PDB file of C-alpha atoms in Angstrom:
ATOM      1  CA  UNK Q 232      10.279  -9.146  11.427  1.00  0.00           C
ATOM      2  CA  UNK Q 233       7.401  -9.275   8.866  1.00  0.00           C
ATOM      3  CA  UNK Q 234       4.409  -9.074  10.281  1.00  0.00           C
ATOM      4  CA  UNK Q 235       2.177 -10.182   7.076  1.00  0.00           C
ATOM      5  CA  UNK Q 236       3.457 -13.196   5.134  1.00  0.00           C
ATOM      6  CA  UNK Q 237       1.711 -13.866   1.631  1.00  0.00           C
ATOM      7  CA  UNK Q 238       1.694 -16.489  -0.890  1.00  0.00           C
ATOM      8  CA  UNK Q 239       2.508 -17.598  -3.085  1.00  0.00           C
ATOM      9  CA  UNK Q 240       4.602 -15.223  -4.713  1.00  0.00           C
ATOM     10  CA  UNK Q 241       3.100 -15.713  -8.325  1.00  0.00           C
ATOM     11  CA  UNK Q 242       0.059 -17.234  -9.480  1.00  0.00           C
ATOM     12  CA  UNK Q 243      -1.202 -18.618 -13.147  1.00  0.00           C
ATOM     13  CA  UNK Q 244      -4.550 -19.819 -13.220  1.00  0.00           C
ATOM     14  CA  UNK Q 245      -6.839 -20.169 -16.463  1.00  0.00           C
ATOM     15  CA  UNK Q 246      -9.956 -18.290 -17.169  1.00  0.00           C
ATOM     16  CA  UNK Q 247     -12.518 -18.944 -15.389  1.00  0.00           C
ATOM     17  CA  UNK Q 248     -10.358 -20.844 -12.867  1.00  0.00           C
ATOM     18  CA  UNK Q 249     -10.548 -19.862  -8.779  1.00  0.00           C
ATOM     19  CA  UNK Q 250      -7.526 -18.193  -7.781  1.00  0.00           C
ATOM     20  CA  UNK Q 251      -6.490 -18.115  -4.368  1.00  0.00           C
ATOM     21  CA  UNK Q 252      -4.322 -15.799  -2.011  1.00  0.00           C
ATOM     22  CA  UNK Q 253      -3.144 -16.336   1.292  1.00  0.00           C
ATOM     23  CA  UNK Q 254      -1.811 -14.343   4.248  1.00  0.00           C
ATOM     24  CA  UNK Q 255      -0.804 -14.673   7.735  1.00  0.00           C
ATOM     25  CA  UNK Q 256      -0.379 -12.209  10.501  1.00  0.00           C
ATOM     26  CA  UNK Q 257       1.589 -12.218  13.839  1.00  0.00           C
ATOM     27  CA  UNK Q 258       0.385  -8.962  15.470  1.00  0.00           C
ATOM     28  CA  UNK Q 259      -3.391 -10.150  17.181  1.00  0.00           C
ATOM     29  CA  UNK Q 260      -3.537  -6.043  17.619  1.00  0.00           C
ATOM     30  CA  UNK Q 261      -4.273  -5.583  13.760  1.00  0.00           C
ATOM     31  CA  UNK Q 262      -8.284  -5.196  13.193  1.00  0.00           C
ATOM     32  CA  UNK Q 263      -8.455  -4.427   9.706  1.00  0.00           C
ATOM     33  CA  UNK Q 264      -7.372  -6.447   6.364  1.00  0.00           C
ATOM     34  CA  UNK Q 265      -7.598  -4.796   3.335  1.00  0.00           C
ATOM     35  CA  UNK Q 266      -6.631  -6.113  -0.115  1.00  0.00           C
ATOM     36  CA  UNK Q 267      -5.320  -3.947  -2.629  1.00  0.00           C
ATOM     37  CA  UNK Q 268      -5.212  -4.504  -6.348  1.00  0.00           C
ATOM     38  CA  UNK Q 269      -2.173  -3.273  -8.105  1.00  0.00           C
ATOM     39  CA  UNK Q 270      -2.201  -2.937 -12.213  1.00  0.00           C
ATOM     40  CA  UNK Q 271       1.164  -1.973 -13.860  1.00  0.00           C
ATOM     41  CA  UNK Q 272       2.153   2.064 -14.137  1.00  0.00           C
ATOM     42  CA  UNK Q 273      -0.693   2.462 -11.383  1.00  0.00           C
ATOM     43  CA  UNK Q 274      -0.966   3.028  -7.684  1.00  0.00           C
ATOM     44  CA  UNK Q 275      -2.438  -0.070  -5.540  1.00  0.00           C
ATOM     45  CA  UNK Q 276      -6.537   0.592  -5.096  1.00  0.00           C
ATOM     46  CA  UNK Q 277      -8.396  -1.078  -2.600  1.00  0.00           C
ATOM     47  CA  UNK Q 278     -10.466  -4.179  -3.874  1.00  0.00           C
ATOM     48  CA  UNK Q 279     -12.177  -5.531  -0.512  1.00  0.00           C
ATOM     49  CA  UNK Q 280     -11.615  -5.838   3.354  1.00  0.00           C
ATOM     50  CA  UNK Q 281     -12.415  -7.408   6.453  1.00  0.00           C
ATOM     51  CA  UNK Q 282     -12.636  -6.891  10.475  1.00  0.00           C
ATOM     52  CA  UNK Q 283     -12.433  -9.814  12.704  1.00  0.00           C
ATOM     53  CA  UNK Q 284     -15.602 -10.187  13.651  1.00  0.00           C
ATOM     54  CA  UNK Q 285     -17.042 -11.933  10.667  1.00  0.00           C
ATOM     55  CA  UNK Q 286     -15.485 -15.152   8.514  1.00  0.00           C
ATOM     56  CA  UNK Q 287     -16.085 -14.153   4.967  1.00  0.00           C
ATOM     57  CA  UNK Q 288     -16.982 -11.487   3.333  1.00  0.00           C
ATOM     58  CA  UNK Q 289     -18.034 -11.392  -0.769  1.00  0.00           C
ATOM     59  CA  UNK Q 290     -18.249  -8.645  -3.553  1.00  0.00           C
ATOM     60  CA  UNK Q 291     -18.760 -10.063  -6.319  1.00  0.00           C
ATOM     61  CA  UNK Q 292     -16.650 -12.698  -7.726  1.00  0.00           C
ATOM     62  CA  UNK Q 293     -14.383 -11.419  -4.944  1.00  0.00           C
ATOM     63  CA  UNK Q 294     -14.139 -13.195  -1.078  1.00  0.00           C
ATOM     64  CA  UNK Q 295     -12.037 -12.367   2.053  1.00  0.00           C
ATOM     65  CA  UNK Q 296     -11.841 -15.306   4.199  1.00  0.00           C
ATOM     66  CA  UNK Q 297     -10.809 -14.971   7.811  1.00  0.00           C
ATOM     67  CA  UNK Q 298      -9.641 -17.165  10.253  1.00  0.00           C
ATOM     68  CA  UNK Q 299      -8.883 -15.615  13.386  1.00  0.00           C
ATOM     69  CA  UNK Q 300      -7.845 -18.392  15.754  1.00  0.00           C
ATOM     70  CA  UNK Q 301      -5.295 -19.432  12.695  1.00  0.00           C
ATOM     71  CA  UNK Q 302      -4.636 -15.811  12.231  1.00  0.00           C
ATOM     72  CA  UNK Q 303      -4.944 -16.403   8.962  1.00  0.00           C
ATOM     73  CA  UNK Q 304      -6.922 -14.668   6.084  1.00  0.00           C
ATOM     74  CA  UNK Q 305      -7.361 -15.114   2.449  1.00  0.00           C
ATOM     75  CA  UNK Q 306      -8.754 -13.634  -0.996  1.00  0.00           C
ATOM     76  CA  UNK Q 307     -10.740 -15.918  -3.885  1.00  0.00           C
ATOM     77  CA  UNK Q 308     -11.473 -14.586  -6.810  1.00  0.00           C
ATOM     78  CA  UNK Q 309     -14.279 -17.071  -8.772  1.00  0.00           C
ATOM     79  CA  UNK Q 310     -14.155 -16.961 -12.026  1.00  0.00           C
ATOM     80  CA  UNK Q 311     -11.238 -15.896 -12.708  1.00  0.00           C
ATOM     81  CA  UNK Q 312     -10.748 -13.516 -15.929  1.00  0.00           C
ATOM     82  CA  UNK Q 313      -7.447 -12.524 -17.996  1.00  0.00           C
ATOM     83  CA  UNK Q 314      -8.752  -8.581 -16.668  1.00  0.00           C
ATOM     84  CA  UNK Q 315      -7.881  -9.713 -12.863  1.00  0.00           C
ATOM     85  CA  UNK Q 316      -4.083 -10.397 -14.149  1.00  0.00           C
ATOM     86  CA  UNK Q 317      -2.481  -7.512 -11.617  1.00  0.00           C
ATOM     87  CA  UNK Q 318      -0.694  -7.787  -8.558  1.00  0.00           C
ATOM     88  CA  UNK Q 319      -2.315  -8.220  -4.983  1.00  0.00           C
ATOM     89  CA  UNK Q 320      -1.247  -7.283  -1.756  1.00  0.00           C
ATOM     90  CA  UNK Q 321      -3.034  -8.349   1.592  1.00  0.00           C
ATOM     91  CA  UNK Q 322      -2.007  -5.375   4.283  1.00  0.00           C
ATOM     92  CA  UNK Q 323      -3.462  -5.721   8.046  1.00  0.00           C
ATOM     93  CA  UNK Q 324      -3.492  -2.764  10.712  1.00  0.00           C
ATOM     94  CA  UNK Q 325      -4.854  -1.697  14.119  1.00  0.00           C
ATOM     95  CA  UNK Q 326      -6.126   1.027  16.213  1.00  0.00           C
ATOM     96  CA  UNK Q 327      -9.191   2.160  14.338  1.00  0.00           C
ATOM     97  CA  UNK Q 328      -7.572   4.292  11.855  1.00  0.00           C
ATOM     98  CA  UNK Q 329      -4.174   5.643  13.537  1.00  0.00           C
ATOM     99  CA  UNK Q 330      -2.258   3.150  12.530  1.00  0.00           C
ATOM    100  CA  UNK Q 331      -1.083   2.878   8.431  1.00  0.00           C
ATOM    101  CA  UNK Q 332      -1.077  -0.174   6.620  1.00  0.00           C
ATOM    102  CA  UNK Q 333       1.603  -3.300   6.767  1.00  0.00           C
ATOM    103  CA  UNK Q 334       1.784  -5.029   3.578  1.00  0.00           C
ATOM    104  CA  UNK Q 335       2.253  -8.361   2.391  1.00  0.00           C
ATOM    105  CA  UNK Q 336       5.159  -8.662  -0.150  1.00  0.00           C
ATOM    106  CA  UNK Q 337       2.374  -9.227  -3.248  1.00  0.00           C
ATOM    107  CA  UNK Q 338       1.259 -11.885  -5.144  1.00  0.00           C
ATOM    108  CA  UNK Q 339       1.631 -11.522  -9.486  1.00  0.00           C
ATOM    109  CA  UNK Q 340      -1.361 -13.217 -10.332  1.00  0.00           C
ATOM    110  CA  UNK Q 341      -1.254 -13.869 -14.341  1.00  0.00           C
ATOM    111  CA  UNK Q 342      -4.706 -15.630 -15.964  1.00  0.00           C
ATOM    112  CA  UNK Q 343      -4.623 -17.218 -19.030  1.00  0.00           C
ATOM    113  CA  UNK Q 344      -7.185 -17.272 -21.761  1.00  0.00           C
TER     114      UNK Q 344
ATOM    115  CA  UNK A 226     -12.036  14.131  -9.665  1.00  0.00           C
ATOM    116  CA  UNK A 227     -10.656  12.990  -6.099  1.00  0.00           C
ATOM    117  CA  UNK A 228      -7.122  12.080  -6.229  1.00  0.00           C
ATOM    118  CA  UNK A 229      -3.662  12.128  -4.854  1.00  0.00           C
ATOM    119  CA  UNK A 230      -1.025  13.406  -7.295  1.00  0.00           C
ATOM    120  CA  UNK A 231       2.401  12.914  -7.394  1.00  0.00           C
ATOM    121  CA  UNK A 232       5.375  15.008  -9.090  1.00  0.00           C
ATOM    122  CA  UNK A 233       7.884  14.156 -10.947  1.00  0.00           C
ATOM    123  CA  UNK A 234       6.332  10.786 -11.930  1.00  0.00           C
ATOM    124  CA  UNK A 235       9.984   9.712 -13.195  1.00  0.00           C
ATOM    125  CA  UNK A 236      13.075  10.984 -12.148  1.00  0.00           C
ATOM    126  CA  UNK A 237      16.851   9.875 -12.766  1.00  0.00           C
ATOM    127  CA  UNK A 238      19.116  11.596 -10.353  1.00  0.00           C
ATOM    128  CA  UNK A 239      23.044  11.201  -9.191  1.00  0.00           C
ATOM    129  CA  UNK A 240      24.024  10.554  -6.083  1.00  0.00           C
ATOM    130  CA  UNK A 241      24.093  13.057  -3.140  1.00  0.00           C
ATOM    131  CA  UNK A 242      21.893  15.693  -5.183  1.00  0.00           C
ATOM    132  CA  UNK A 243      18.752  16.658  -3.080  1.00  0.00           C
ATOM    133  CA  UNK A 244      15.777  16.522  -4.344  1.00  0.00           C
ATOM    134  CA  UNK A 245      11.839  16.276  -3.498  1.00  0.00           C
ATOM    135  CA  UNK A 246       8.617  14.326  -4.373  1.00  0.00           C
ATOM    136  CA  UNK A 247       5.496  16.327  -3.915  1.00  0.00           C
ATOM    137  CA  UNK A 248       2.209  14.452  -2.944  1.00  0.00           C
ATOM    138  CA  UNK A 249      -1.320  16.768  -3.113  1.00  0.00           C
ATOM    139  CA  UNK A 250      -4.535  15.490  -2.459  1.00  0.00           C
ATOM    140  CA  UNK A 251      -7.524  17.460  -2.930  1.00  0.00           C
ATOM    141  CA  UNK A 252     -10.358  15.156  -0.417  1.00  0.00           C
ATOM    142  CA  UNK A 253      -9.391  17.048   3.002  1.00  0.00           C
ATOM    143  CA  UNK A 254      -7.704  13.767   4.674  1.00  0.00           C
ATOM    144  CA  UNK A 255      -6.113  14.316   7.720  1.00  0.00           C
ATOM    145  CA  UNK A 256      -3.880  11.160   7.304  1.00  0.00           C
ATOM    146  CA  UNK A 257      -1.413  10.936   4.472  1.00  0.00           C
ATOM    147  CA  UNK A 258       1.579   8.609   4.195  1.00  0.00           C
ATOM    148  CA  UNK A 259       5.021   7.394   1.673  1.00  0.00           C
ATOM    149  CA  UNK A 260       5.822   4.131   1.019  1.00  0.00           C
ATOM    150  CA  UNK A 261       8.190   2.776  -1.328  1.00  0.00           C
ATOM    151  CA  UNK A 262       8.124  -0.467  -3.458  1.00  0.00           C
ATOM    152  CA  UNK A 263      10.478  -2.998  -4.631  1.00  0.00           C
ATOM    153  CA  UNK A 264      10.330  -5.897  -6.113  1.00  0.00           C
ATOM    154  CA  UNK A 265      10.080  -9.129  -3.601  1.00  0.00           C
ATOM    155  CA  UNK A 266       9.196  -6.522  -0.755  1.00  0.00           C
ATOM    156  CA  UNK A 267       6.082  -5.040  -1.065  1.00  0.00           C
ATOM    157  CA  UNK A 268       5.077  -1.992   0.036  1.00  0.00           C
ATOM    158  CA  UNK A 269       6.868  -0.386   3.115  1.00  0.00           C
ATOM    159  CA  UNK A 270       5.877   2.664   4.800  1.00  0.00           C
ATOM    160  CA  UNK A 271       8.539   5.469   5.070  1.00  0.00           C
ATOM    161  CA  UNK A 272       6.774   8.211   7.028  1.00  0.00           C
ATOM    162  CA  UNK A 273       2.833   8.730   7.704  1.00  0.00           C
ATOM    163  CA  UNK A 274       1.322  12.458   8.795  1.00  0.00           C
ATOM    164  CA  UNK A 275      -1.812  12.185  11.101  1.00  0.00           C
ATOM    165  CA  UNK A 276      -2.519  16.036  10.434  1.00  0.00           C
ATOM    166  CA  UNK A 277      -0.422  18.972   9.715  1.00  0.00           C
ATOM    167  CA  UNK A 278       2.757  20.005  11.750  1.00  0.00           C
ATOM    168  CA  UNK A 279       2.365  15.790  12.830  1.00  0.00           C
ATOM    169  CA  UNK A 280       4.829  13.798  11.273  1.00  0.00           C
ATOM    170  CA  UNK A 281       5.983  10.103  12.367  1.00  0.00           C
ATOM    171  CA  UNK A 282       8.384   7.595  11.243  1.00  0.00           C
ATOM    172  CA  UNK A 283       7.194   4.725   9.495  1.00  0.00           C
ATOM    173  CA  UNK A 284       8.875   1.309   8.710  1.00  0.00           C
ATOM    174  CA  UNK A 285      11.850   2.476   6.733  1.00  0.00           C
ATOM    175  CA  UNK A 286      12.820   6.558   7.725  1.00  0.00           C
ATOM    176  CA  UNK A 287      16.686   6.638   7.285  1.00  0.00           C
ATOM    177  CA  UNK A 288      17.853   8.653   4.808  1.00  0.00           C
ATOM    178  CA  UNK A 289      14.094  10.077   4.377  1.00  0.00           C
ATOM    179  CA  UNK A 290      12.874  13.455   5.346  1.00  0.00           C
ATOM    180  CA  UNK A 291       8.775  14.961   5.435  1.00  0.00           C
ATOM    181  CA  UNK A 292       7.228  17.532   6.070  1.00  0.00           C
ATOM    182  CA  UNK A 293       3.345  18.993   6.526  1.00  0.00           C
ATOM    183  CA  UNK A 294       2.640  22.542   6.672  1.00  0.00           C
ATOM    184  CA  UNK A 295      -0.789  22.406   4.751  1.00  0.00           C
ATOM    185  CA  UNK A 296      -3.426  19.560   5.028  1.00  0.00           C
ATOM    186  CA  UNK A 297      -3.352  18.897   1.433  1.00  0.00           C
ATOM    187  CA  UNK A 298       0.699  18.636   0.893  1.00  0.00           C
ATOM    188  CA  UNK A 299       2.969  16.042   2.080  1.00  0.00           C
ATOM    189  CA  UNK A 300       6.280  15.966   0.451  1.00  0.00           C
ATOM    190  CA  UNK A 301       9.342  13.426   0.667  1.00  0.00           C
ATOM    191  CA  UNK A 302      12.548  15.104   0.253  1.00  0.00           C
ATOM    192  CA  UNK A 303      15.985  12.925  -0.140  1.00  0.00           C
ATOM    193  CA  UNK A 304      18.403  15.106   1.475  1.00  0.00           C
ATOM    194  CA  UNK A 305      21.495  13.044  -0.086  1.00  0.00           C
ATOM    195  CA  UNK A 306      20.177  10.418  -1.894  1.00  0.00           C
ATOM    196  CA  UNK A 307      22.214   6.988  -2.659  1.00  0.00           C
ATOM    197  CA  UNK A 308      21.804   4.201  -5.280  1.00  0.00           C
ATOM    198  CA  UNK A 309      19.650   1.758  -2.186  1.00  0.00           C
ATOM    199  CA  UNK A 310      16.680   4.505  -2.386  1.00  0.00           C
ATOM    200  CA  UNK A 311      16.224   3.678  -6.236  1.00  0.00           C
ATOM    201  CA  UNK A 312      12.816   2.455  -6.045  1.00  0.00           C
ATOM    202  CA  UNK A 313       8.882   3.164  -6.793  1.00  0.00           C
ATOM    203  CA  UNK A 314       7.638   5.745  -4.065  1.00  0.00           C
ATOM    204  CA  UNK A 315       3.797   5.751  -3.567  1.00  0.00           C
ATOM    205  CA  UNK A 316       1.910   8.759  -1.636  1.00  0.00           C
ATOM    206  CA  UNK A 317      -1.199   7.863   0.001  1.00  0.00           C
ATOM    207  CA  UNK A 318      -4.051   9.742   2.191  1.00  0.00           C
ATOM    208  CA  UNK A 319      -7.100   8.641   4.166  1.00  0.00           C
ATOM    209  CA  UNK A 320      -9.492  10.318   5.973  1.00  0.00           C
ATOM    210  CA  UNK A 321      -8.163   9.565  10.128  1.00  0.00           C
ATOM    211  CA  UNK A 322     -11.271   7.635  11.110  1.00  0.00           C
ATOM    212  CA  UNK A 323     -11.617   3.828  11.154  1.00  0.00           C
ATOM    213  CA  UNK A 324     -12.675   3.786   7.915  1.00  0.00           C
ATOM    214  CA  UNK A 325      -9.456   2.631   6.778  1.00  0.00           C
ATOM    215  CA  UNK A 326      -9.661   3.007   2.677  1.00  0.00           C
ATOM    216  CA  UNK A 327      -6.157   4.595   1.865  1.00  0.00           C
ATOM    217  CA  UNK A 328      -6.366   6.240  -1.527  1.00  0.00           C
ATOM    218  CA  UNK A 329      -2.704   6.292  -3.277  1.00  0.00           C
ATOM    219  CA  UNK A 330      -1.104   8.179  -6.089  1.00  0.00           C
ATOM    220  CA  UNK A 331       0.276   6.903  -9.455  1.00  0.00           C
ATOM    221  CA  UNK A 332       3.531   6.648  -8.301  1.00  0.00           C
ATOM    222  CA  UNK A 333       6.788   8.250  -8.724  1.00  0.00           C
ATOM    223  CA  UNK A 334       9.673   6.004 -10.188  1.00  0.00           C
ATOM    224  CA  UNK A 335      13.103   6.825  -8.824  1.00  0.00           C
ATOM    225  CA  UNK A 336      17.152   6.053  -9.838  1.00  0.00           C
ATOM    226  CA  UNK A 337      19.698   7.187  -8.248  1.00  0.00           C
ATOM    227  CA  UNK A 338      22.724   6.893 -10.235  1.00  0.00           C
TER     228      UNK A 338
END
């Protein structure tokens, strides 16, 4: 059973488009959503998170959106640029820290010049 | 520099031979976890250590073995390894708090032959 659907799968968008990830949870234990940025030959790095108790959250051109009654949550990137071409995973888990991390299957997110 | 580091970063093996990853990280977390990655599946966790001599299964354990007798080392040791393990193995390592950054290696790109 996955527990964190994302999509889409892959993603083109042009500079300085908006580019838009989505994921959906099952478990209404999980307290923490993370996003991790993945760039190829390297290990994922966190890029931004969120705890249910707020809606959005920005850094930067970066934005988590949350929805918890949907239990849904999602990452815009303004302003897209060709440097943000990597692949992103949403990941969700609970219990404050003991728990690790259940990813999303990753997005390839490719902008164009 | 803080960091997690990862050895051999590329291996090619035949089936059946054992053989371990070793995962060090030099920031004093008390968490520290494997996951593998392949393509269309994300991340999945194999095994996660809250602290040394504590070891629990993660998502996908069969076939996998761990171990944690300092804080700083967490190896992943294929004790037969077949062609289905071929994958990308990431170590990561947090500090066990509810600050939930998990800090992961470069990777370590497996084929078993």
């Amino acid at each position: 059973q996955q527990q964190v659907k994302q999509s889409p799968q892959s993603l083109i968008v042009q500079k300085g488009g908006i580019s838009i990830i989505n994921c959906a949870y099952e478990n209404t234990a999980f307290d923490y959503f993370p996003w991790y940025q993945q760039f190829p030959g390297k290990g994922p790095a966190l890029l931004i998170a969120i705890r249910p108790d707020v809606s959005e959250k920005k850094e930067g051109r970066f934005t988590i959106s949350f929805n918890k009654s949907a239990k849904q949550f999602s990452l815009h990137i303004m302003d897209s640029q060709p440097g943000d071409s990597a692949t992103y995973f949403c990941a969700a888990s609970r219990g404050g820290g003991a728990d690790g991390l259940t990813f999303g299957k990753g997005t390839h997110l490719i902008i164009q010049p | 520099e803080a960091q997690v580091t990862q050895n051999p970063r590329y291996l090619i093996t035949v089936t059946g031979k054992k053989l371990t990853v070793t995962c060090s990280q030099n920031m004093n977390h008390e968490y520290m976890s494997w996951y593998r990655q392949d393509p269309g599946l994300g991340l999945r966790q194999i095994y996660y250590s809250m602290n040394v001599e504590v070891t629990d299964k993660g998502d996908v354990p069969e076939g996998y073995k761990v171990s944690r007798k300092e804080k700083r080392n967490f190896p992943l040791i294929l004790e037969s390894p077949s062609p289905n393990q071929t994958s990308l193995y990431f170590c990561a390592s947090k500090v066990r708090t509810a600050e939930e950054t998990q800090y992961f290696g470069p990777g370590t790109r497996l084929l078993v032959l």
